Tab-separated table of C-alpha atoms in Angstrom:
chain	number	residue	atom	x	y	z
Z	159	GLN	CA	-14.964	-1.542	-11.976
Z	160	VAL	CA	-13.079	-0.492	-8.874
Z	161	GLN	CA	-11.809	3.017	-8.260
Z	162	VAL	CA	-8.915	3.346	-5.859
Z	163	VAL	CA	-7.937	6.638	-4.264
Z	164	GLU	CA	-4.879	7.237	-2.099
Z	165	SER	CA	-4.519	10.086	0.363
Z	166	GLY	CA	-2.511	11.163	3.374
Z	167	GLY	CA	0.849	11.972	1.872
Z	168	GLY	CA	2.833	15.043	2.803
Z	169	LEU	CA	6.091	16.475	4.048
Z	170	VAL	CA	7.489	15.142	7.302
Z	171	GLN	CA	10.819	15.242	9.072
Z	172	ALA	CA	12.909	12.124	9.479
Z	173	GLY	CA	11.714	10.168	12.478
Z	174	GLY	CA	8.155	11.341	12.014
Z	175	SER	CA	4.994	9.495	11.068
Z	176	LEU	CA	2.321	9.545	8.413
Z	177	ARG	CA	-0.772	7.503	7.713
Z	178	LEU	CA	-1.742	6.819	4.124
Z	179	SER	CA	-5.251	5.763	3.154
Z	180	CYS	CA	-6.449	3.693	0.230
Z	181	ALA	CA	-10.187	3.890	-0.316
Z	182	ALA	CA	-12.157	1.867	-2.824
Z	183	SER	CA	-15.415	2.613	-4.551
Z	184	GLY	CA	-17.413	0.537	-6.990
Z	185	ARG	CA	-17.110	-2.585	-4.878
Z	186	THR	CA	-15.650	-3.674	-1.568
Z	187	PHE	CA	-12.135	-4.938	-1.034
Z	188	ASN	CA	-13.576	-8.245	0.166
Z	189	SER	CA	-11.527	-11.156	-1.225
Z	190	TYR	CA	-8.977	-8.739	-2.604
Z	191	ALA	CA	-5.288	-8.241	-2.144
Z	192	VAL	CA	-4.264	-4.646	-1.526
Z	193	GLY	CA	-0.667	-3.662	-1.937
Z	194	TRP	CA	1.311	-0.502	-1.375
Z	195	PHE	CA	4.126	0.328	-3.767
Z	196	ARG	CA	6.381	3.346	-4.020
Z	197	LEU	CA	8.353	5.025	-6.742
Z	198	ALA	CA	11.286	7.265	-5.937
Z	199	PRO	CA	13.269	9.386	-8.389
Z	200	GLY	CA	15.969	7.339	-10.044
Z	201	LYS	CA	14.728	4.104	-8.539
Z	202	GLU	CA	12.521	1.263	-9.684
Z	203	ARG	CA	9.026	0.770	-8.335
Z	204	GLU	CA	9.243	-1.024	-5.006
Z	205	PHE	CA	6.813	-3.157	-3.029
Z	206	VAL	CA	6.240	-1.734	0.440
Z	207	ALA	CA	3.455	-3.692	2.116
Z	208	GLY	CA	0.329	-5.680	1.377
Z	209	ILE	CA	-2.691	-7.246	2.973
Z	210	ASN	CA	-5.047	-10.099	2.258
Z	211	TRP	CA	-8.364	-8.416	3.011
Z	212	ARG	CA	-10.188	-11.602	3.967
Z	213	SER	CA	-7.583	-13.124	6.275
Z	214	SER	CA	-5.899	-9.880	7.335
Z	215	ASP	CA	-2.531	-11.500	6.702
Z	216	THR	CA	0.038	-8.791	6.088
Z	217	TYR	CA	3.283	-8.694	4.161
Z	218	TYR	CA	6.183	-6.233	4.299
Z	219	ALA	CA	9.344	-5.378	2.473
Z	220	ASP	CA	12.428	-5.875	4.615
Z	221	SER	CA	13.176	-2.164	4.370
Z	222	VAL	CA	9.995	-1.226	6.262
Z	223	LYS	CA	9.507	-4.133	8.675
Z	224	GLY	CA	9.081	-2.899	12.204
Z	225	ARG	CA	8.340	0.653	11.039
Z	226	PHE	CA	5.291	0.348	8.773
Z	227	THR	CA	1.995	-1.363	9.488
Z	228	VAL	CA	-0.818	-2.070	7.063
Z	229	SER	CA	-4.365	-2.405	8.358
Z	230	ARG	CA	-7.929	-2.356	7.093
Z	231	ASP	CA	-11.247	-0.854	8.100
Z	232	ASN	CA	-14.208	-2.911	6.956
Z	233	ALA	CA	-16.778	-0.203	7.578
Z	234	LYS	CA	-14.882	2.352	5.530
Z	235	ASN	CA	-13.647	-0.092	2.884
Z	236	THR	CA	-10.235	1.411	3.362
Z	237	VAL	CA	-6.698	0.135	3.778
Z	238	TYR	CA	-4.198	2.147	5.777
Z	239	LEU	CA	-0.431	2.282	5.727
Z	240	HIS	CA	0.875	3.520	9.052
Z	241	MET	CA	4.415	4.762	8.604
Z	242	ASN	CA	6.580	5.411	11.655
Z	243	SER	CA	10.256	6.269	12.110
Z	244	LEU	CA	10.333	7.623	8.591
Z	245	LYS	CA	13.653	7.911	6.823
Z	246	THR	CA	14.707	10.107	3.923
Z	247	GLU	CA	14.905	6.999	1.761
Z	248	ASP	CA	11.154	6.501	2.267
Z	249	THR	CA	10.536	9.514	0.051
Z	250	GLY	CA	8.516	8.761	-3.061
Z	251	VAL	CA	5.100	8.504	-4.613
Z	252	TYR	CA	3.091	5.823	-2.877
Z	253	TYR	CA	0.556	3.868	-4.884
Z	254	CYS	CA	-2.192	1.596	-3.709
Z	255	LYS	CA	-3.003	-1.383	-5.922
Z	256	ALA	CA	-5.859	-3.831	-5.571
Z	257	GLY	CA	-7.057	-6.981	-7.220
Z	258	PRO	CA	-8.687	-10.331	-6.552
Z	259	TRP	CA	-6.544	-12.252	-4.097
Z	260	GLY	CA	-5.986	-15.173	-6.457
Z	261	ARG	CA	-4.055	-13.077	-8.963
Z	262	PRO	CA	-1.182	-11.950	-6.787
Z	263	GLY	CA	-1.621	-14.472	-3.995
Z	264	VAL	CA	1.105	-14.959	-1.432
Z	265	SER	CA	3.840	-15.528	-3.983
Z	266	GLY	CA	2.947	-12.512	-6.098
Z	267	ILE	CA	1.772	-9.921	-3.619
Z	268	PHE	CA	4.968	-7.949	-4.166
Z	269	ILE	CA	4.523	-7.917	-7.980
Z	270	ALA	CA	2.816	-4.722	-9.113
Z	271	THR	CA	1.604	-6.150	-12.416
Z	272	ARG	CA	-0.488	-8.788	-10.637
Z	273	TYR	CA	-2.996	-6.145	-9.551
Z	274	ASP	CA	-5.924	-4.877	-11.589
Z	275	TYR	CA	-6.658	-1.480	-10.066
Z	276	TRP	CA	-4.566	1.382	-8.774
Z	277	GLY	CA	-4.835	5.005	-7.840
Z	278	GLN	CA	-3.041	8.165	-8.831
Z	279	GLY	CA	-0.572	7.997	-5.977
Z	280	THR	CA	0.243	10.265	-3.064
Z	281	GLN	CA	3.575	12.008	-2.509
Z	282	VAL	CA	5.543	11.343	0.661
Z	283	THR	CA	8.574	13.520	1.293
Z	284	VAL	CA	10.820	12.904	4.279
Z	285	SER	CA	13.288	15.671	5.042
Z	286	SER	CA	16.501	15.295	7.028
């Protein structure tokens, strides 16, 4: 069993930056896909970014390309979402999801239901 815990959310002004963390316990992220999703009031859950832990290949939604970067730290068994040039529309609860790479794979990395584990989420609020 894998436990996933997100942290790093908060209140920031538009144009600012935040770094979210997704830490795993119970096993390493090795051979896993880790995806970030967000849920905003009145909107559907949205894929933000993902990473193939083994290859370090990264994937981004068009809405965050060039502003967000996903990275990993082997020693800490943690995935980070670096968010720059934040916009008010980035506001939402950000969730980290993880699962064996083969389940989402490249074609399904943006599909939340392809993941087996997720955390409780962390709130990001961007003010104008």
